[in-house]
Amino acid sequence: MKQPIVDLHCDLLSYLSSVPGAGVDKAAEFGAAVPHLKAGNVKLQVMAIYTDTKAGSSAAGEKQRKLFDELPTLSNGFFSCFTSNALSPEALDNQPGSYAWLAIENGSAFCEEDESLSAGLLRLEQLVALSGPLAYIIMTHHYENRFGGGNYSDAGLKADGEVLLDFLDGKRIPVDLAHTSDKLAYGILNYIDKRSLNVPVLASHSNFRNVHSHVRNLPDELAMELIRRNGLIGINFLRNYINDTDPGVLYDHIDHGIELGAQHLLAFGADFFYALNHPDPSRYPIYFQGQDNASWYQKILAEIRETGAKHFEEGIAYKNAIGYYSSLK
């Protein structure tokens, strides 16, 4: 029997908005295309709005938001827009297709660098009003913006990032540490504590730096702080964040998370994106064979099952993610 899968991150929306001829069914082009999601039994797929930090970023974000709203039509009914009723095993089992849940990957998607922050926050409120609750917000991407430093930056939390955290207080929208610099991650956590804010945290698509040294992966100290705060950690399938040559290290990342105490907080955040035109040849292959699309989820679970960890298999597949989001207050 196939386990239902919750996946915390893919970039289908940016693919649809920027690649000529893109489609939700293009299995040869996109790892989270509908045929792969069906084969892998993915019942809830988080869809990130991703934009670069540059002029026009908010218009690019709005284009992707509209595409999100069109997903049920574009997929001939395979996608249904997420509702809170989806947060149960029964709802996932009874879903013939997949729920799509919107998230933001880079705050530039709702706020330009040179506009007032109040205008950006109003745009964010309108986005939620039009397209439903957000699975999370990532303040930055690889580089620095008005909110703070991305994972290839040394910048920390900026004043606008503090205002954004104040704005999110009590709204049940987690802040995602997947693309922060270490300095920004600690800045976010310290500010939440200083102000006693009700802002949950997670890392939707990050592995462990102790297993593979990369700035996109979580150092143990930060991972343990996420665990202390009951923060979900989504395992990423990108080769660069697993290991340069050995696909089996994916399971070492999972094992390391368990060793740190995250057994009830590990999930999947595969991070499938359009990789056919990536400009950096050193990144190829982007994914290892056997981990390069959502159809492989059941095989990956079978590998976990062979260790006898059936309870954990269900947890990483869907129960941990459902438990995390159901607990938000």
GROMACS .gro file of C-alpha atoms in nm:
model
  329
    1MET     CA    1   0.000   0.000   0.000
    2LYS     CA    2   0.135   0.340  -0.098
    3GLN     CA    3   0.185   0.596   0.176
    4PRO     CA    4   0.041   0.944   0.114
    5ILE     CA    5   0.316   1.203   0.074
    6VAL     CA    6   0.336   1.564   0.188
    7ASP     CA    7   0.612   1.757   0.012
    8LEU     CA    8   0.705   2.096   0.157
    9HIS     CA    9   0.866   2.262  -0.144
   10CYS     CA   10   0.868   2.274  -0.523
   11ASP     CA   11   0.905   2.552  -0.782
   12LEU     CA   12   0.629   2.456  -1.024
   13LEU     CA   13   0.487   2.810  -1.023
   14SER     CA   14   0.811   2.980  -1.132
   15TYR     CA   15   0.854   2.711  -1.400
   16LEU     CA   16   0.504   2.774  -1.535
   17SER     CA   17   0.554   3.149  -1.530
   18SER     CA   18   0.894   3.165  -1.699
   19VAL     CA   19   0.952   2.866  -1.932
   20PRO     CA   20   0.792   2.881  -2.279
   21GLY     CA   21   0.559   2.586  -2.336
   22ALA     CA   22   0.567   2.482  -1.971
   23GLY     CA   23   0.286   2.264  -1.842
   24VAL     CA   24   0.187   2.079  -1.527
   25ASP     CA   25   0.210   1.746  -1.711
   26LYS     CA   26   0.562   1.785  -1.861
   27ALA     CA   27   0.719   1.487  -1.687
   28ALA     CA   28   1.041   1.508  -1.890
   29GLU     CA   29   1.099   1.865  -1.775
   30PHE     CA   30   0.982   1.889  -1.418
   31GLY     CA   31   1.023   1.656  -1.120
   32ALA     CA   32   0.692   1.757  -0.961
   33ALA     CA   33   0.486   1.732  -1.279
   34VAL     CA   34   0.145   1.571  -1.238
   35PRO     CA   35   0.247   1.224  -1.369
   36HIS     CA   36   0.528   1.208  -1.112
   37LEU     CA   37   0.305   1.329  -0.829
   38LYS     CA   38   0.048   1.063  -0.918
   39ALA     CA   39   0.308   0.786  -0.928
   40GLY     CA   40   0.459   0.895  -0.596
   41ASN     CA   41   0.116   0.938  -0.429
   42VAL     CA   42   0.188   1.300  -0.335
   43LYS     CA   43  -0.133   1.420  -0.172
   44LEU     CA   44  -0.021   1.765  -0.057
   45GLN     CA   45   0.234   1.969  -0.250
   46VAL     CA   46   0.354   2.308  -0.130
   47MET     CA   47   0.399   2.549  -0.422
   48ALA     CA   48   0.648   2.829  -0.363
   49ILE     CA   49   0.628   3.170  -0.524
   50TYR     CA   50   0.993   3.233  -0.611
   51THR     CA   51   1.128   3.560  -0.752
   52ASP     CA   52   1.469   3.720  -0.780
   53THR     CA   53   1.539   4.037  -0.584
   54LYS     CA   54   1.521   4.291  -0.863
   55ALA     CA   55   1.288   4.552  -1.010
   56GLY     CA   56   0.953   4.394  -1.097
   57SER     CA   57   0.973   4.119  -0.837
   58SER     CA   58   0.626   4.188  -0.698
   59ALA     CA   59   0.470   4.168  -1.046
   60ALA     CA   60   0.647   3.835  -1.097
   61GLY     CA   61   0.508   3.719  -0.762
   62GLU     CA   62   0.156   3.822  -0.857
   63LYS     CA   63   0.184   3.634  -1.187
   64GLN     CA   64   0.271   3.318  -0.995
   65ARG     CA   65  -0.011   3.374  -0.745
   66LYS     CA   66  -0.259   3.385  -1.031
   67LEU     CA   67  -0.112   3.065  -1.175
   68PHE     CA   68  -0.161   2.902  -0.836
   69ASP     CA   69  -0.531   2.990  -0.849
   70GLU     CA   70  -0.548   2.838  -1.199
   71LEU     CA   71  -0.386   2.506  -1.102
   72PRO     CA   72  -0.716   2.313  -1.067
   73THR     CA   73  -0.805   2.409  -1.425
   74LEU     CA   74  -0.452   2.366  -1.564
   75SER     CA   75  -0.434   2.016  -1.413
   76ASN     CA   76  -0.783   1.903  -1.518
   77GLY     CA   77  -0.887   1.882  -1.155
   78PHE     CA   78  -0.581   1.698  -1.022
   79PHE     CA   79  -0.489   1.991  -0.797
   80SER     CA   80  -0.725   2.127  -0.535
   81CYS     CA   81  -0.636   2.443  -0.346
   82PHE     CA   82  -0.543   2.374   0.015
   83THR     CA   83  -0.788   2.415   0.301
   84SER     CA   84  -0.732   2.348   0.671
   85ASN     CA   85  -0.955   2.040   0.633
   86ALA     CA   86  -0.667   1.879   0.442
   87LEU     CA   87  -0.464   1.841   0.762
   88SER     CA   88  -0.564   1.486   0.847
   89PRO     CA   89  -0.464   1.139   0.724
   90GLU     CA   90  -0.826   1.077   0.622
   91ALA     CA   91  -0.836   1.387   0.405
   92LEU     CA   92  -0.514   1.287   0.231
   93ASP     CA   93  -0.635   0.931   0.176
   94ASN     CA   94  -0.963   1.053   0.029
   95GLN     CA   95  -0.801   1.308  -0.202
   96PRO     CA   96  -0.804   1.163  -0.556
   97GLY     CA   97  -0.544   1.415  -0.670
   98SER     CA   98  -0.324   1.649  -0.469
   99TYR     CA   99  -0.381   1.955  -0.256
  100ALA     CA  100  -0.171   2.256  -0.360
  101TRP     CA  101  -0.060   2.491  -0.083
  102LEU     CA  102   0.095   2.831  -0.150
  103ALA     CA  103   0.419   2.955   0.009
  104ILE     CA  104   0.660   3.244  -0.049
  105GLU     CA  105   1.029   3.188  -0.126
  106ASN     CA  106   1.186   3.535  -0.102
  107GLY     CA  107   1.007   3.835   0.046
  108SER     CA  108   1.085   4.029  -0.272
  109ALA     CA  109   0.781   3.852  -0.419
  110PHE     CA  110   0.553   4.084  -0.223
  111CYS     CA  111   0.777   4.385  -0.155
  112GLU     CA  112   1.008   4.569  -0.392
  113GLU     CA  113   1.339   4.697  -0.261
  114ASP     CA  114   1.254   5.062  -0.328
  115GLU     CA  115   0.890   5.083  -0.217
  116SER     CA  116   0.744   5.144   0.125
  117LEU     CA  117   0.727   4.842   0.350
  118SER     CA  118   0.364   4.923   0.429
  119ALA     CA  119   0.280   4.882   0.059
  120GLY     CA  120   0.451   4.545   0.056
  121LEU     CA  121   0.270   4.425   0.368
  122LEU     CA  122  -0.062   4.534   0.219
  123ARG     CA  123   0.023   4.331  -0.093
  124LEU     CA  124   0.099   4.032   0.130
  125GLU     CA  125  -0.238   4.067   0.305
  126GLN     CA  126  -0.413   4.082  -0.032
  127LEU     CA  127  -0.225   3.774  -0.153
  128VAL     CA  128  -0.348   3.572   0.144
  129ALA     CA  129  -0.702   3.707   0.107
  130LEU     CA  130  -0.712   3.604  -0.259
  131SER     CA  131  -0.530   3.269  -0.254
  132GLY     CA  132  -0.564   3.134   0.098
  133PRO     CA  133  -0.330   3.064   0.389
  134LEU     CA  134   0.044   3.036   0.338
  135ALA     CA  135   0.248   2.730   0.429
  136TYR     CA  136   0.543   2.959   0.514
  137ILE     CA  137   0.738   3.271   0.421
  138ILE     CA  138   1.110   3.272   0.343
  139MET     CA  139   1.245   3.626   0.385
  140THR     CA  140   1.537   3.588   0.144
  141HIS     CA  141   1.677   3.362  -0.123
  142HIS     CA  142   2.049   3.315  -0.193
  143TYR     CA  143   2.144   3.679  -0.152
  144GLU     CA  144   2.067   3.985   0.056
  145ASN     CA  145   1.746   4.187   0.037
  146ARG     CA  146   1.568   4.449   0.249
  147PHE     CA  147   1.470   4.190   0.511
  148GLY     CA  148   1.809   4.027   0.572
  149GLY     CA  149   2.083   3.803   0.438
  150GLY     CA  150   2.039   3.496   0.220
  151ASN     CA  151   2.248   3.182   0.251
  152TYR     CA  152   2.529   3.322   0.031
  153SER     CA  153   2.538   3.641   0.239
  154ASP     CA  154   2.679   3.740   0.576
  155ALA     CA  155   2.401   3.988   0.651
  156GLY     CA  156   2.168   3.931   0.945
  157LEU     CA  157   1.818   4.047   1.034
  158LYS     CA  158   1.743   4.402   0.914
  159ALA     CA  159   1.489   4.652   1.046
  160ASP     CA  160   1.234   4.558   0.777
  161GLY     CA  161   1.274   4.194   0.875
  162GLU     CA  162   1.189   4.286   1.233
  163VAL     CA  163   0.876   4.468   1.115
  164LEU     CA  164   0.777   4.164   0.909
  165LEU     CA  165   0.812   3.940   1.214
  166ASP     CA  166   0.596   4.180   1.417
  167PHE     CA  167   0.341   4.172   1.136
  168LEU     CA  168   0.334   3.790   1.137
  169ASP     CA  169   0.280   3.765   1.513
  170GLY     CA  170  -0.023   3.542   1.577
  171LYS     CA  171  -0.102   3.486   1.208
  172ARG     CA  172  -0.001   3.115   1.207
  173ILE     CA  173   0.234   3.168   0.912
  174PRO     CA  174   0.572   3.004   0.982
  175VAL     CA  175   0.897   3.177   0.896
  176ASP     CA  176   1.121   2.943   0.697
  177LEU     CA  177   1.497   2.935   0.763
  178ALA     CA  178   1.582   2.731   0.449
  179HIS     CA  179   1.747   3.021   0.263
  180THR     CA  180   1.877   3.239   0.546
  181SER     CA  181   2.234   3.314   0.633
  182ASP     CA  182   2.324   3.167   0.971
  183LYS     CA  183   2.331   3.523   1.105
  184LEU     CA  184   1.979   3.592   0.976
  185ALA     CA  185   1.848   3.263   1.117
  186TYR     CA  186   1.975   3.346   1.466
  187GLY     CA  187   1.855   3.704   1.426
  188ILE     CA  188   1.505   3.578   1.352
  189LEU     CA  189   1.503   3.340   1.649
  190ASN     CA  190   1.647   3.599   1.889
  191TYR     CA  191   1.398   3.864   1.780
  192ILE     CA  192   1.105   3.625   1.822
  193ASP     CA  193   1.226   3.554   2.176
  194LYS     CA  194   1.300   3.918   2.258
  195ARG     CA  195   0.950   4.028   2.155
  196SER     CA  196   0.775   3.708   2.275
  197LEU     CA  197   0.621   3.673   1.930
  198ASN     CA  198   0.392   3.388   1.830
  199VAL     CA  199   0.572   3.313   1.503
  200PRO     CA  200   0.643   2.945   1.428
  201VAL     CA  201   0.961   2.844   1.247
  202LEU     CA  202   1.070   2.562   1.019
  203ALA     CA  203   1.324   2.476   0.748
  204SER     CA  204   1.118   2.350   0.456
  205HIS     CA  205   1.397   2.218   0.231
  206SER     CA  206   1.731   2.191   0.411
  207ASN     CA  207   1.970   1.908   0.494
  208PHE     CA  208   2.244   1.885   0.760
  209ARG     CA  209   2.582   2.056   0.733
  210ASN     CA  210   2.741   1.797   0.962
  211VAL     CA  211   2.671   1.532   0.694
  212HIS     CA  212   2.757   1.745   0.389
  213SER     CA  213   2.924   2.083   0.428
  214HIS     CA  214   2.723   2.340   0.234
  215VAL     CA  215   2.587   2.678   0.340
  216ARG     CA  216   2.238   2.570   0.239
  217ASN     CA  217   2.245   2.294   0.500
  218LEU     CA  218   2.166   2.344   0.868
  219PRO     CA  219   2.451   2.350   1.120
  220ASP     CA  220   2.376   2.122   1.414
  221GLU     CA  221   2.333   2.409   1.659
  222LEU     CA  222   2.064   2.567   1.442
  223ALA     CA  223   1.899   2.230   1.370
  224MET     CA  224   1.879   2.159   1.742
  225GLU     CA  225   1.730   2.502   1.805
  226LEU     CA  226   1.462   2.425   1.545
  227ILE     CA  227   1.395   2.093   1.718
  228ARG     CA  228   1.365   2.271   2.055
  229ARG     CA  229   1.103   2.498   1.901
  230ASN     CA  230   0.917   2.207   1.740
  231GLY     CA  231   1.022   2.328   1.395
  232LEU     CA  232   0.973   2.102   1.095
  233ILE     CA  233   1.277   2.011   0.879
  234GLY     CA  234   1.218   1.907   0.516
  235ILE     CA  235   1.484   1.682   0.356
  236ASN     CA  236   1.611   1.827   0.026
  237PHE     CA  237   1.685   1.610  -0.281
  238LEU     CA  238   1.932   1.839  -0.461
  239ARG     CA  239   2.265   1.664  -0.520
  240ASN     CA  240   2.463   1.970  -0.408
  241TYR     CA  241   2.303   1.949  -0.065
  242ILE     CA  242   2.324   1.568  -0.027
  243ASN     CA  243   2.673   1.469  -0.141
  244ASP     CA  244   2.887   1.530  -0.447
  245THR     CA  245   2.896   1.167  -0.562
  246ASP     CA  246   2.694   0.932  -0.339
  247PRO     CA  247   2.312   0.931  -0.353
  248GLY     CA  248   2.297   0.704  -0.049
  249VAL     CA  249   2.400   0.997   0.171
  250LEU     CA  250   2.037   1.111   0.150
  251TYR     CA  251   1.967   0.846   0.412
  252ASP     CA  252   2.262   0.968   0.620
  253HIS     CA  253   2.094   1.309   0.640
  254ILE     CA  254   1.775   1.141   0.760
  255ASP     CA  255   1.970   0.934   1.014
  256HIS     CA  256   2.151   1.243   1.139
  257GLY     CA  257   1.822   1.423   1.192
  258ILE     CA  258   1.701   1.129   1.398
  259GLU     CA  259   2.024   1.131   1.599
  260LEU     CA  260   1.968   1.499   1.680
  261GLY     CA  261   1.618   1.420   1.807
  262ALA     CA  262   1.411   1.527   1.505
  263GLN     CA  263   1.236   1.194   1.441
  264HIS     CA  264   0.894   1.358   1.492
  265LEU     CA  265   0.991   1.667   1.288
  266LEU     CA  266   1.150   1.532   0.968
  267ALA     CA  267   0.953   1.564   0.646
  268PHE     CA  268   1.019   1.582   0.272
  269GLY     CA  269   1.103   1.909   0.097
  270ALA     CA  270   1.245   1.777  -0.229
  271ASP     CA  271   1.288   2.116  -0.400
  272PHE     CA  272   1.207   2.007  -0.755
  273PHE     CA  273   1.262   2.289  -1.004
  274TYR     CA  274   1.317   2.335  -1.377
  275ALA     CA  275   1.680   2.237  -1.423
  276LEU     CA  276   1.720   2.189  -1.798
  277ASN     CA  277   1.867   2.535  -1.857
  278HIS     CA  278   2.078   2.577  -1.544
  279PRO     CA  279   2.374   2.803  -1.634
  280ASP     CA  280   2.626   2.640  -1.398
  281PRO     CA  281   2.761   2.314  -1.548
  282SER     CA  282   2.914   2.216  -1.213
  283ARG     CA  283   2.562   2.168  -1.079
  284TYR     CA  284   2.488   1.878  -1.315
  285PRO     CA  285   2.343   1.636  -1.241
  286ILE     CA  286   2.108   1.853  -1.039
  287TYR     CA  287   1.952   1.540  -0.884
  288PHE     CA  288   2.078   1.184  -0.854
  289GLN     CA  289   1.898   0.919  -1.057
  290GLY     CA  290   1.639   0.765  -0.829
  291GLN     CA  291   1.581   1.095  -0.649
  292ASP     CA  292   1.507   1.318  -0.948
  293ASN     CA  293   1.128   1.327  -0.946
  294ALA     CA  294   0.832   1.268  -0.716
  295SER     CA  295   0.762   0.919  -0.851
  296TRP     CA  296   1.054   0.789  -0.643
  297TYR     CA  297   0.895   0.869  -0.308
  298GLN     CA  298   0.757   0.519  -0.255
  299LYS     CA  299   1.097   0.363  -0.334
  300ILE     CA  300   1.264   0.596  -0.085
  301LEU     CA  301   1.007   0.498   0.178
  302ALA     CA  302   1.075   0.131   0.101
  303GLU     CA  303   1.444   0.192   0.176
  304ILE     CA  304   1.343   0.341   0.511
  305ARG     CA  305   1.103   0.052   0.573
  306GLU     CA  306   1.387  -0.200   0.533
  307THR     CA  307   1.537  -0.065   0.855
  308GLY     CA  308   1.219  -0.168   1.037
  309ALA     CA  309   1.122   0.193   1.110
  310LYS     CA  310   0.759   0.172   0.996
  311HIS     CA  311   0.644   0.435   1.246
  312PHE     CA  312   0.909   0.676   1.121
  313GLU     CA  313   0.828   0.593   0.758
  314GLU     CA  314   0.474   0.722   0.813
  315GLY     CA  315   0.608   1.022   1.002
  316ILE     CA  316   0.843   1.149   0.732
  317ALA     CA  317   0.588   1.069   0.461
  318TYR     CA  318   0.306   1.282   0.601
  319LYS     CA  319   0.232   1.254   0.975
  320ASN     CA  320   0.508   1.486   1.097
  321ALA     CA  321   0.402   1.763   0.859
  322ILE     CA  322   0.035   1.724   0.948
  323GLY     CA  323   0.119   1.723   1.318
  324TYR     CA  324   0.331   2.037   1.288
  325TYR     CA  325   0.072   2.243   1.103
  326SER     CA  326  -0.217   2.113   1.313
  327SER     CA  327  -0.036   2.232   1.627
  328LEU     CA  328  -0.001   2.596   1.516
  329LYS     CA  329  -0.204   2.837   1.728
   0.00000   0.00000   0.00000
